[in-house]
PDB file of C-alpha atoms in Angstrom:
ATOM      1  CA  MET A   1      -0.077  -0.010   0.120  1.00 68.00           C
ATOM      2  CA  GLU A   2       2.834   2.837   0.442  1.00 91.00           C
ATOM      3  CA  TYR A   3       4.312   1.970  -2.525  1.00 90.00           C
ATOM      4  CA  MET A   4       1.065   3.055  -4.406  1.00 93.00           C
ATOM      5  CA  ILE A   5       1.207   6.588  -1.999  1.00 95.00           C
ATOM      6  CA  PHE A   6       3.992   6.694  -2.712  1.00 96.00           C
ATOM      7  CA  LEU A   7       3.345   6.352  -6.569  1.00 96.00           C
ATOM      8  CA  ARG A   8      -0.013   8.552  -6.867  1.00 95.00           C
ATOM      9  CA  LEU A   9       2.335  11.210  -4.187  1.00 97.00           C
ATOM     10  CA  ILE A  10       4.481  11.876  -7.085  1.00 98.00           C
ATOM     11  CA  HIS A  11       2.332  11.158  -9.716  1.00 97.00           C
ATOM     12  CA  ILE A  12       0.144  13.943  -8.755  1.00 96.00           C
ATOM     13  CA  VAL A  13       2.868  16.100  -7.698  1.00 98.00           C
ATOM     14  CA  CYS A  14       4.617  16.232 -11.054  1.00 98.00           C
ATOM     15  CA  GLY A  15       1.344  15.885 -12.519  1.00 97.00           C
ATOM     16  CA  VAL A  16       0.194  19.416 -11.355  1.00 97.00           C
ATOM     17  CA  PHE A  17       3.208  20.487 -12.464  1.00 97.00           C
ATOM     18  CA  TRP A  18       3.481  19.604 -16.210  1.00 98.00           C
ATOM     19  CA  ALA A  19       0.244  20.331 -16.524  1.00 98.00           C
ATOM     20  CA  GLY A  20       0.127  23.287 -14.687  1.00 98.00           C
ATOM     21  CA  ALA A  21       3.474  24.985 -16.789  1.00 96.00           C
ATOM     22  CA  THR A  22       1.595  23.318 -20.308  1.00 97.00           C
ATOM     23  CA  LEU A  23      -1.305  25.854 -19.577  1.00 98.00           C
ATOM     24  CA  TYR A  24       0.431  28.602 -18.602  1.00 96.00           C
ATOM     25  CA  LEU A  25       2.603  28.434 -21.609  1.00 94.00           C
ATOM     26  CA  ALA A  26      -0.241  27.923 -23.864  1.00 96.00           C
ATOM     27  CA  GLY A  27      -2.710  30.702 -21.577  1.00 96.00           C
ATOM     28  CA  PHE A  28      -0.188  33.221 -21.447  1.00 95.00           C
ATOM     29  CA  ILE A  29       3.432  32.651 -22.120  1.00 92.00           C
ATOM     30  CA  ILE A  30       2.809  31.988 -25.452  1.00 93.00           C
ATOM     31  CA  PRO A  31       0.470  34.820 -26.498  1.00 94.00           C
ATOM     32  CA  ALA A  32       2.383  37.480 -24.764  1.00 92.00           C
ATOM     33  CA  VAL A  33       5.551  36.425 -27.166  1.00 90.00           C
ATOM     34  CA  LYS A  34       3.987  36.215 -30.055  1.00 90.00           C
ATOM     35  CA  ALA A  35       2.766  40.279 -29.099  1.00 91.00           C
ATOM     36  CA  LEU A  36       6.603  40.736 -28.233  1.00 89.00           C
ATOM     37  CA  GLY A  37       7.094  40.118 -31.541  1.00 84.00           C
ATOM     38  CA  PRO A  38      11.270  39.493 -32.519  1.00 76.00           C
ATOM     39  CA  ASP A  39      11.918  40.376 -28.876  1.00 82.00           C
ATOM     40  CA  GLY A  40       9.212  37.318 -27.685  1.00 84.00           C
ATOM     41  CA  GLY A  41      11.903  34.462 -29.053  1.00 78.00           C
ATOM     42  CA  LYS A  42      14.685  36.362 -27.295  1.00 79.00           C
ATOM     43  CA  PHE A  43      12.600  35.737 -23.673  1.00 84.00           C
ATOM     44  CA  MET A  44      11.950  32.230 -25.085  1.00 81.00           C
ATOM     45  CA  GLY A  45      15.589  31.655 -25.479  1.00 76.00           C
ATOM     46  CA  GLN A  46      16.327  32.668 -22.022  1.00 79.00           C
ATOM     47  CA  LEU A  47      13.368  31.379 -19.955  1.00 79.00           C
ATOM     48  CA  SER A  48      14.820  27.620 -21.710  1.00 76.00           C
ATOM     49  CA  ARG A  49      18.258  28.847 -21.011  1.00 74.00           C
ATOM     50  CA  THR A  50      18.262  30.524 -18.042  1.00 77.00           C
ATOM     51  CA  ASN A  51      16.333  27.731 -15.620  1.00 76.00           C
ATOM     52  CA  ARG A  52      15.965  24.505 -18.478  1.00 83.00           C
ATOM     53  CA  LEU A  53      12.019  24.907 -17.782  1.00 86.00           C
ATOM     54  CA  PRO A  54      12.007  22.251 -21.141  1.00 85.00           C
ATOM     55  CA  LEU A  55      14.573  20.341 -19.208  1.00 88.00           C
ATOM     56  CA  VAL A  56      12.303  20.079 -15.909  1.00 92.00           C
ATOM     57  CA  MET A  57       9.062  19.954 -17.943  1.00 93.00           C
ATOM     58  CA  ASN A  58      10.023  17.235 -19.513  1.00 93.00           C
ATOM     59  CA  ALA A  59      11.232  15.292 -16.145  1.00 96.00           C
ATOM     60  CA  ALA A  60       7.805  15.695 -14.460  1.00 97.00           C
ATOM     61  CA  GLY A  61       6.076  14.352 -17.691  1.00 97.00           C
ATOM     62  CA  THR A  62       8.384  11.151 -17.547  1.00 98.00           C
ATOM     63  CA  LEU A  63       7.523  11.068 -13.040  1.00 98.00           C
ATOM     64  CA  THR A  64       3.805  11.227 -13.801  1.00 98.00           C
ATOM     65  CA  VAL A  65       3.757   9.369 -16.865  1.00 98.00           C
ATOM     66  CA  LEU A  66       6.104   5.981 -15.274  1.00 98.00           C
ATOM     67  CA  CYS A  67       4.275   6.641 -12.291  1.00 98.00           C
ATOM     68  CA  GLY A  68       0.946   6.295 -14.320  1.00 97.00           C
ATOM     69  CA  LEU A  69       1.453   3.108 -15.712  1.00 97.00           C
ATOM     70  CA  LEU A  70       2.576   1.639 -12.081  1.00 97.00           C
ATOM     71  CA  MET A  71      -0.303   2.167 -10.778  1.00 96.00           C
ATOM     72  CA  PHE A  72      -2.659   1.578 -13.628  1.00 95.00           C
ATOM     73  CA  GLU A  73      -1.082  -1.706 -13.592  1.00 95.00           C
ATOM     74  CA  GLN A  74      -1.953  -2.224  -9.989  1.00 94.00           C
ATOM     75  CA  VAL A  75      -5.804  -0.699 -10.361  1.00 93.00           C
ATOM     76  CA  SER A  76      -6.155  -2.623 -13.659  1.00 93.00           C
ATOM     77  CA  GLY A  77      -5.566  -6.179 -11.724  1.00 92.00           C
ATOM     78  CA  THR A  78      -2.780  -6.805 -13.935  1.00 93.00           C
ATOM     79  CA  PHE A  79      -4.603  -5.083 -17.484  1.00 92.00           C
ATOM     80  CA  GLN A  80      -7.929  -7.730 -16.920  1.00 94.00           C
ATOM     81  CA  PRO A  81      -9.377  -6.927 -19.748  1.00 93.00           C
ATOM     82  CA  GLU A  82     -13.584  -6.400 -17.222  1.00 95.00           C
ATOM     83  CA  TRP A  83     -12.328  -4.009 -15.447  1.00 94.00           C
ATOM     84  CA  PHE A  84     -11.959  -1.584 -18.781  1.00 93.00           C
ATOM     85  CA  LEU A  85     -15.108  -1.958 -19.300  1.00 94.00           C
ATOM     86  CA  THR A  86     -15.689  -0.447 -15.503  1.00 93.00           C
ATOM     87  CA  ASN A  87     -16.635   3.114 -15.406  1.00 91.00           C
ATOM     88  CA  HIS A  88     -13.372   3.573 -13.400  1.00 92.00           C
ATOM     89  CA  GLY A  89     -11.884   1.428 -16.262  1.00 94.00           C
ATOM     90  CA  MET A  90     -12.702   3.457 -18.998  1.00 94.00           C
ATOM     91  CA  LEU A  91     -12.465   6.636 -17.638  1.00 94.00           C
ATOM     92  CA  LEU A  92      -8.688   5.785 -16.303  1.00 94.00           C
ATOM     93  CA  THR A  93      -8.007   4.472 -19.649  1.00 95.00           C
ATOM     94  CA  ILE A  94      -9.174   7.389 -21.716  1.00 96.00           C
ATOM     95  CA  GLY A  95      -7.430   9.803 -19.487  1.00 96.00           C
ATOM     96  CA  GLY A  96      -3.888   7.867 -19.664  1.00 96.00           C
ATOM     97  CA  ILE A  97      -4.283   7.686 -23.491  1.00 97.00           C
ATOM     98  CA  LEU A  98      -5.071  11.973 -23.070  1.00 98.00           C
ATOM     99  CA  GLY A  99      -1.857  12.177 -20.731  1.00 98.00           C
ATOM    100  CA  LEU A 100       0.488   9.610 -22.916  1.00 98.00           C
ATOM    101  CA  LEU A 101      -0.563  11.423 -26.351  1.00 98.00           C
ATOM    102  CA  GLY A 102       0.358  14.770 -24.847  1.00 98.00           C
ATOM    103  CA  TYR A 103       3.842  13.231 -23.531  1.00 98.00           C
ATOM    104  CA  ALA A 104       4.631  11.852 -26.688  1.00 98.00           C
ATOM    105  CA  ILE A 105       3.704  15.333 -28.683  1.00 98.00           C
ATOM    106  CA  GLY A 106       6.434  17.079 -25.988  1.00 95.00           C
ATOM    107  CA  LEU A 107       9.629  14.848 -26.617  1.00 94.00           C
ATOM    108  CA  GLY A 108       8.601  14.086 -30.182  1.00 96.00           C
ATOM    109  CA  VAL A 109       7.760  17.468 -31.268  1.00 97.00           C
ATOM    110  CA  SER A 110       8.313  20.167 -28.785  1.00 94.00           C
ATOM    111  CA  PHE A 111      11.535  18.964 -27.331  1.00 90.00           C
ATOM    112  CA  PRO A 112      13.327  18.381 -30.343  1.00 94.00           C
ATOM    113  CA  THR A 113      11.753  22.134 -31.332  1.00 94.00           C
ATOM    114  CA  ILE A 114      13.250  23.610 -28.667  1.00 89.00           C
ATOM    115  CA  LEU A 115      16.855  22.519 -29.480  1.00 89.00           C
ATOM    116  CA  ARG A 116      16.661  23.222 -32.845  1.00 93.00           C
ATOM    117  CA  MET A 117      15.838  26.598 -31.618  1.00 89.00           C
ATOM    118  CA  ASN A 118      18.718  26.599 -28.948  1.00 86.00           C
ATOM    119  CA  ALA A 119      21.016  26.031 -31.555  1.00 91.00           C
ATOM    120  CA  ILE A 120      19.871  28.649 -34.436  1.00 91.00           C
ATOM    121  CA  GLY A 121      20.454  30.682 -31.430  1.00 85.00           C
ATOM    122  CA  LYS A 122      23.804  29.853 -30.552  1.00 88.00           C
ATOM    123  CA  VAL A 123      24.724  30.097 -33.866  1.00 92.00           C
ATOM    124  CA  VAL A 124      23.184  33.802 -34.319  1.00 88.00           C
ATOM    125  CA  SER A 125      25.194  34.328 -30.905  1.00 85.00           C
ATOM    126  CA  ALA A 126      28.521  33.691 -32.023  1.00 90.00           C
ATOM    127  CA  SER A 127      27.935  35.662 -34.874  1.00 89.00           C
ATOM    128  CA  GLY A 128      27.869  38.849 -33.433  1.00 86.00           C
ATOM    129  CA  GLY A 129      25.280  39.764 -35.314  1.00 86.00           C
ATOM    130  CA  PRO A 130      21.471  40.052 -35.976  1.00 87.00           C
ATOM    131  CA  PRO A 131      20.033  36.605 -37.868  1.00 88.00           C
ATOM    132  CA  SER A 132      20.308  36.097 -41.137  1.00 90.00           C
ATOM    133  CA  PRO A 133      16.935  36.220 -43.151  1.00 91.00           C
ATOM    134  CA  GLU A 134      17.334  32.033 -43.704  1.00 94.00           C
ATOM    135  CA  GLN A 135      17.777  31.436 -39.691  1.00 91.00           C
ATOM    136  CA  MET A 136      14.516  34.198 -38.929  1.00 90.00           C
ATOM    137  CA  GLN A 137      12.556  32.295 -41.068  1.00 93.00           C
ATOM    138  CA  GLU A 138      13.404  28.821 -39.887  1.00 94.00           C
ATOM    139  CA  LEU A 139      12.739  30.373 -35.872  1.00 90.00           C
ATOM    140  CA  GLN A 140       9.580  31.408 -37.284  1.00 90.00           C
ATOM    141  CA  ARG A 141       8.683  28.118 -38.742  1.00 95.00           C
ATOM    142  CA  LEU A 142       9.912  26.738 -35.537  1.00 94.00           C
ATOM    143  CA  ARG A 143       8.270  29.233 -33.196  1.00 92.00           C
ATOM    144  CA  LYS A 144       4.757  28.209 -34.487  1.00 94.00           C
ATOM    145  CA  LYS A 145       5.107  24.541 -34.646  1.00 97.00           C
ATOM    146  CA  LEU A 146       6.190  24.877 -31.024  1.00 94.00           C
ATOM    147  CA  PHE A 147       3.571  27.169 -30.433  1.00 94.00           C
ATOM    148  CA  THR A 148       0.555  24.664 -32.186  1.00 97.00           C
ATOM    149  CA  ALA A 149       2.286  21.608 -30.460  1.00 98.00           C
ATOM    150  CA  THR A 150       2.212  23.454 -26.516  1.00 97.00           C
ATOM    151  CA  ASN A 151      -1.357  24.638 -27.315  1.00 98.00           C
ATOM    152  CA  ILE A 152      -2.341  20.755 -28.918  1.00 98.00           C
ATOM    153  CA  ILE A 153      -0.581  19.198 -24.980  1.00 98.00           C
ATOM    154  CA  ALA A 154      -2.547  21.704 -23.071  1.00 98.00           C
ATOM    155  CA  ILE A 155      -5.746  20.696 -24.116  1.00 98.00           C
ATOM    156  CA  LEU A 156      -4.823  16.811 -24.402  1.00 98.00           C
ATOM    157  CA  LEU A 157      -3.549  17.616 -20.480  1.00 98.00           C
ATOM    158  CA  LEU A 158      -6.566  19.388 -19.347  1.00 98.00           C
ATOM    159  CA  THR A 159      -8.594  16.786 -20.751  1.00 98.00           C
ATOM    160  CA  SER A 160      -6.514  13.867 -19.214  1.00 97.00           C
ATOM    161  CA  VAL A 161      -6.819  15.772 -15.237  1.00 97.00           C
ATOM    162  CA  SER A 162     -10.472  16.387 -16.186  1.00 96.00           C
ATOM    163  CA  PHE A 163     -11.324  12.613 -16.692  1.00 94.00           C
ATOM    164  CA  MET A 164      -8.903  11.125 -14.061  1.00 92.00           C
ATOM    165  CA  SER A 165     -10.037  13.958 -11.609  1.00 92.00           C
ATOM    166  CA  ILE A 166     -13.903  12.788 -11.516  1.00 92.00           C
ATOM    167  CA  ILE A 167     -12.932   8.788 -11.081  1.00 88.00           C
ATOM    168  CA  ARG A 168     -13.586   8.849  -7.572  1.00 84.00           C
ATOM    169  CA  TYR A 169     -16.975   9.829  -8.455  1.00 86.00           C
ATOM    170  CA  LEU A 170     -18.243   7.611 -10.204  1.00 79.00           C
TER     171      LEU A 170
END
């Protein structure tokens, strides 16, 4: 039982941070960055480099997913088919799948995009001048890709959290 309490604690604390940070980015930071125009890119680069937000968010997401999968295995009776037909099983499965999709998009789209943007930023900084037109175009393309992915992840995580939060009462 202590094992499940520990997993639940880690799952909830990391999940709150991961989902909350994603929602904050999608709802507040990204619109502000867009409003800042070219200076918004500088802010995002600084946010990424100074406090390693993408790494911390990915670590929180990883712990959330791992603990969630371990708990899922336990509460499902080691993936018993009949459990999946219960209200609890269906909601937890849907919530889990949505969370996994958000995690996959974060690792497969957002994180590599951030790394690419940081690499371009380092090249620009090393040159001592402004970005070339090609670099600027690539940064704008990557920024749009990152913002779209973040908005999708935010919707997935909000829906996942919503499903998981009502399970106890069904």
